[in-house]
Tab-separated table of C-alpha atoms in Angstrom:
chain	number	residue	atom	x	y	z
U	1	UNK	CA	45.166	-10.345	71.535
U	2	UNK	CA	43.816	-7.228	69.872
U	3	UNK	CA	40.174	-5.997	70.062
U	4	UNK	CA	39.575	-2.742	68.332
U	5	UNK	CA	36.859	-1.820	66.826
U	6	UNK	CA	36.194	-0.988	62.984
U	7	UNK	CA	32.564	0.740	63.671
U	8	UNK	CA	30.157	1.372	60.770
U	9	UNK	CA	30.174	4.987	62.040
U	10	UNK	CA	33.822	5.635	61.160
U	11	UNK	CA	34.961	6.575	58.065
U	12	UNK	CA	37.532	4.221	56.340
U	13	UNK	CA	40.057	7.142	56.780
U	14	UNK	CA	39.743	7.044	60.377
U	15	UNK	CA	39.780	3.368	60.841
U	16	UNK	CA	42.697	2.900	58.184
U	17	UNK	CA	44.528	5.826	60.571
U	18	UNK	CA	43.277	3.968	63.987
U	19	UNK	CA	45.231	0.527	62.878
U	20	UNK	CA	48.306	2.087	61.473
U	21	UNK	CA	48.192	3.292	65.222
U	22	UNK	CA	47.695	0.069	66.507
U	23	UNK	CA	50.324	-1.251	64.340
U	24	UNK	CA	52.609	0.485	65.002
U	25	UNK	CA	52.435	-0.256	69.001
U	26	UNK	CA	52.130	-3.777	68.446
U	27	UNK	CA	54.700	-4.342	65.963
U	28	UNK	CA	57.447	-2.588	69.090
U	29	UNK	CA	55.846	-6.047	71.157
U	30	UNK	CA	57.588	-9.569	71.174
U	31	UNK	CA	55.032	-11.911	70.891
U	32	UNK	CA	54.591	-15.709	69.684
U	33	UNK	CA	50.934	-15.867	68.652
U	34	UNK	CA	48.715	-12.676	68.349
U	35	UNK	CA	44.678	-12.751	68.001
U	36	UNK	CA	42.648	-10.542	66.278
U	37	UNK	CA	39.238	-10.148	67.116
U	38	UNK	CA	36.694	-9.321	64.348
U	39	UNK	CA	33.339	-9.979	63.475
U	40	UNK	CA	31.324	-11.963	61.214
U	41	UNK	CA	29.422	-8.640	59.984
U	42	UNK	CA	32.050	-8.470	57.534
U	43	UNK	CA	30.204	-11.130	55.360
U	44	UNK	CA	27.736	-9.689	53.030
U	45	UNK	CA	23.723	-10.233	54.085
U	46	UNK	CA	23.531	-13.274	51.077
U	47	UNK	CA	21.093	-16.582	51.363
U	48	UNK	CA	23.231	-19.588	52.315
U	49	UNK	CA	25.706	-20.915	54.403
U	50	UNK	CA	29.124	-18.619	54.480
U	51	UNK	CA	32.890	-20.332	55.736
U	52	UNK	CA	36.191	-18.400	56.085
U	53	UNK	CA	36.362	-19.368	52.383
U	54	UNK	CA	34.573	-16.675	50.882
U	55	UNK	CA	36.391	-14.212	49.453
U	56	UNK	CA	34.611	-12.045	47.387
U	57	UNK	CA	36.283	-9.233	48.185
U	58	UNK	CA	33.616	-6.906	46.756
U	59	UNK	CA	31.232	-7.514	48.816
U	60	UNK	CA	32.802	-7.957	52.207
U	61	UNK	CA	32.021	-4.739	54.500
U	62	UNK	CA	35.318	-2.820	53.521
U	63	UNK	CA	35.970	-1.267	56.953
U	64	UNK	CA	36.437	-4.620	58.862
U	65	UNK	CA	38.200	-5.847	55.463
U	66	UNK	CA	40.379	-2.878	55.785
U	67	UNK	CA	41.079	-3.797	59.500
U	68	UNK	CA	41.640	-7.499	59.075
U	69	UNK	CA	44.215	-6.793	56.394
U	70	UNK	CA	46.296	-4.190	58.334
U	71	UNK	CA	46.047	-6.764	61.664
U	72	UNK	CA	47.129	-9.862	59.279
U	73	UNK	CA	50.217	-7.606	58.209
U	74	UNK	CA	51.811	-8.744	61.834
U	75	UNK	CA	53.644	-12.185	61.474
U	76	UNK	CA	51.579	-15.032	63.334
U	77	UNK	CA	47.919	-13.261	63.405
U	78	UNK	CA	44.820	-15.012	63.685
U	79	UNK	CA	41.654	-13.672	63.026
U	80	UNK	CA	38.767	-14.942	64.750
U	81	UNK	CA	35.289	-13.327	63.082
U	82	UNK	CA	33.019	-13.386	66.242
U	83	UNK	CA	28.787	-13.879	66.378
U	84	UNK	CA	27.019	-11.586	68.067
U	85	UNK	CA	28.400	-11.951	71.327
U	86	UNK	CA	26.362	-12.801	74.446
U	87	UNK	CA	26.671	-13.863	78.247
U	88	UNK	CA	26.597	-12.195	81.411
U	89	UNK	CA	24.468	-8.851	80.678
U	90	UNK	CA	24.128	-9.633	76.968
U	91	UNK	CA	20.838	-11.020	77.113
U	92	UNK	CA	18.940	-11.029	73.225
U	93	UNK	CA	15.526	-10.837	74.742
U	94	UNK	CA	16.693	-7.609	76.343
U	95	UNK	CA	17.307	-5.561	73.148
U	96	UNK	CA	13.947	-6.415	71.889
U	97	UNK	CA	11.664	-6.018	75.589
U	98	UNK	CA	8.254	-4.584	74.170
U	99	UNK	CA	9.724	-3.364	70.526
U	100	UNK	CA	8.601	-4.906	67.318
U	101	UNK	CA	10.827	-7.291	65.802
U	102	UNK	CA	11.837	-7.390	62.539
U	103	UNK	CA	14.744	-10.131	62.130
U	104	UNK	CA	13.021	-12.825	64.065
U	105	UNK	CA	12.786	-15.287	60.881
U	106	UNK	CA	16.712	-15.073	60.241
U	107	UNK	CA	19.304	-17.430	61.527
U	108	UNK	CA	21.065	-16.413	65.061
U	109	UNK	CA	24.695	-16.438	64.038
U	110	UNK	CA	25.571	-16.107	67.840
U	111	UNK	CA	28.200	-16.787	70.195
U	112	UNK	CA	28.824	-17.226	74.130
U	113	UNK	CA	31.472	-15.564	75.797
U	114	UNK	CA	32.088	-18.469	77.440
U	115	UNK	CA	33.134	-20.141	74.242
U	116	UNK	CA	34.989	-16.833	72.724
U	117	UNK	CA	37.107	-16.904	76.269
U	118	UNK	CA	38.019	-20.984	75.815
U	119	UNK	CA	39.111	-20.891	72.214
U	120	UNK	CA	41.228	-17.577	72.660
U	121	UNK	CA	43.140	-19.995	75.392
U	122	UNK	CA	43.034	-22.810	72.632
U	123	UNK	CA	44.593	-20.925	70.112
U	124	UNK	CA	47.709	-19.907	72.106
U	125	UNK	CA	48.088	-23.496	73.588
U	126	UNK	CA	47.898	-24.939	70.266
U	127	UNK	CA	50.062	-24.968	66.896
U	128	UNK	CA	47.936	-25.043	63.845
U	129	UNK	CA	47.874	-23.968	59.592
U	130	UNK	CA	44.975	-21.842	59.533
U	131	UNK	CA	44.943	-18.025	60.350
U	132	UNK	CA	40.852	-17.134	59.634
U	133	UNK	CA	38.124	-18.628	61.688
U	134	UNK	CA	33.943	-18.153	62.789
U	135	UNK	CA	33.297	-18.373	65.928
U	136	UNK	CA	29.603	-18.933	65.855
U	137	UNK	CA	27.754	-21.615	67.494
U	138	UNK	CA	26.873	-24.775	65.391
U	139	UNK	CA	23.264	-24.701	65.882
U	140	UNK	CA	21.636	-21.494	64.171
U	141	UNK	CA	17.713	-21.696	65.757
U	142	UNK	CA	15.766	-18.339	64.500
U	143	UNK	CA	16.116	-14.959	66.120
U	144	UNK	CA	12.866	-14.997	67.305
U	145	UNK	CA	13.258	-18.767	69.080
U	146	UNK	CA	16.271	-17.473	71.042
U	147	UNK	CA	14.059	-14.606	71.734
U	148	UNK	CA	11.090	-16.396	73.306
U	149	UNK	CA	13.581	-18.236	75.225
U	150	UNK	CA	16.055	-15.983	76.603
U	151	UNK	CA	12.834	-13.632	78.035
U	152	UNK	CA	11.396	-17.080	79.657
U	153	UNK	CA	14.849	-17.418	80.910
U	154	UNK	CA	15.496	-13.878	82.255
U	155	UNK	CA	12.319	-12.586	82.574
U	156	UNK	CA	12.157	-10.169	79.730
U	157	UNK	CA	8.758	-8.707	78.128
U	158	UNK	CA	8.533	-10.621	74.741
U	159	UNK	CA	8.616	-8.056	71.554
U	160	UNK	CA	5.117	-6.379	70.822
U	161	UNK	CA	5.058	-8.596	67.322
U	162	UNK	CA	7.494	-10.236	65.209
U	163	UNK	CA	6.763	-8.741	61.817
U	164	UNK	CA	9.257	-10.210	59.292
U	165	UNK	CA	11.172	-7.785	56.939
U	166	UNK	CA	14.764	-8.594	56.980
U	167	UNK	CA	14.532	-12.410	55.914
U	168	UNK	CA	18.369	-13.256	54.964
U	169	UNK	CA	18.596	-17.170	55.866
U	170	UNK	CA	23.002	-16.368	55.875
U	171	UNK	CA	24.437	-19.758	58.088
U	172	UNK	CA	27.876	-18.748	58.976
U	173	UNK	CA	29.740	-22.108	60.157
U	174	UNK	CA	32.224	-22.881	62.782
U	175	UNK	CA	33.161	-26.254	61.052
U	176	UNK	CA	36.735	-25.233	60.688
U	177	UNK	CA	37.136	-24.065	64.807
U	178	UNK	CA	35.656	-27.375	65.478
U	179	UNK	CA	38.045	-29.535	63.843
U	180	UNK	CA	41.018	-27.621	64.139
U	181	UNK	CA	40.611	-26.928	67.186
U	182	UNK	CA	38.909	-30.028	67.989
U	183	UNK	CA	36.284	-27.893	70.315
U	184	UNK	CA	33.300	-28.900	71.504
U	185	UNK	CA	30.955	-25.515	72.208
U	186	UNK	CA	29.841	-25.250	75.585
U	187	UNK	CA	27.158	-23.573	74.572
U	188	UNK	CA	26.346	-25.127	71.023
U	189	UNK	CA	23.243	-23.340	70.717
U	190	UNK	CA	22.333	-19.939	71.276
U	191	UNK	CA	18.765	-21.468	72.830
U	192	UNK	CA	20.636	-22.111	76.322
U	193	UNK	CA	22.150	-18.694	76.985
């Protein structure tokens, strides 16, 4: 399993450098299955529900396109786009503790790690076609519900106002992990972090 980052605040030539480096390591390994961790921020910020079929290529972010294609050069890669990732110290309410909001009315495209670590040991076990899956939970509840109740939950200062001005209602599904995979989230909604 390989999880390297392909960070906004690189340039392509230094992420197109960092996996030709990681290539090269991993192509010296024997291996039967190998796992590629990505992220879902590769999908452009459109209205609608995105799956792994969307391929316009234009308006993907080019540096995790860029590191998605150099990972998917290795023989028997799969490429799992992650959420935003949360469990143990990831905590949402924390990030926003007595800030102002601004992305509470869009969909939380979210994940557990819980979920990340029992698929990743799915994958291996199992033989299947596709190579590209989300892992996002099925239930998308606004950012600013998940909010409210991850500070009741934890104890976190709610934000000092939730003034809309990134509205982007973008679904990304986990249908295909579900029935490939036949997976059942334990955490199916990002409301019981």
């Amino acid at each position: 399993m390989t999880s390297v980052p392909a960070s906004s605040k690189n340039t392509i030539e230094t992420v197109s450098r960092r996996f030709d480096n990681v290539l090269s390591v991993i192509s010296l390994l024997q291996y039967g299955k190998h796992i590629f961790l990505s992220s879902i921020g590769i999908y452009p910020h459109i209205e609608g529900r995105i799956d792994e079929d969307f391929n316009d290529q234009e308006t993907l972010n080019p540096l995790l396109f860029l590191a998605e294609e150099k990972m998917t050069s290795l023989s028997q890669t799969i490429v799992f786009r992650l959420g935003g990732l949360f469990g143990k110290n990831r905590i949402f309410a924390k990030y926003f503790a007595g800030k102002i909001c601004t992305t509470g009315e869009q969909p939380a495209n979210f994940v557990h790690l819980q979920d990340v670590i029992q698929l990743v040991f799915l994958a291996f076990a199992m033989d299947f076609e596709h190579r590209l899956f989300n892992i996002v939970c099925p239930e998308h509840p606004s950012k600013k519900e998940v909010i409210v109740a991850s500070a009741a939950k934890y104890g976190y200062e709610l934000p000092t106002s939730f003034e809309p001005e990134q509205t982007t209602q973008k679904i990304v599904s986990s249908d295909r992990v579900i029935q490939t995979l036949e997976y059942t989230f334990l955490y199916p909604s990002p409301l019981n972090f």
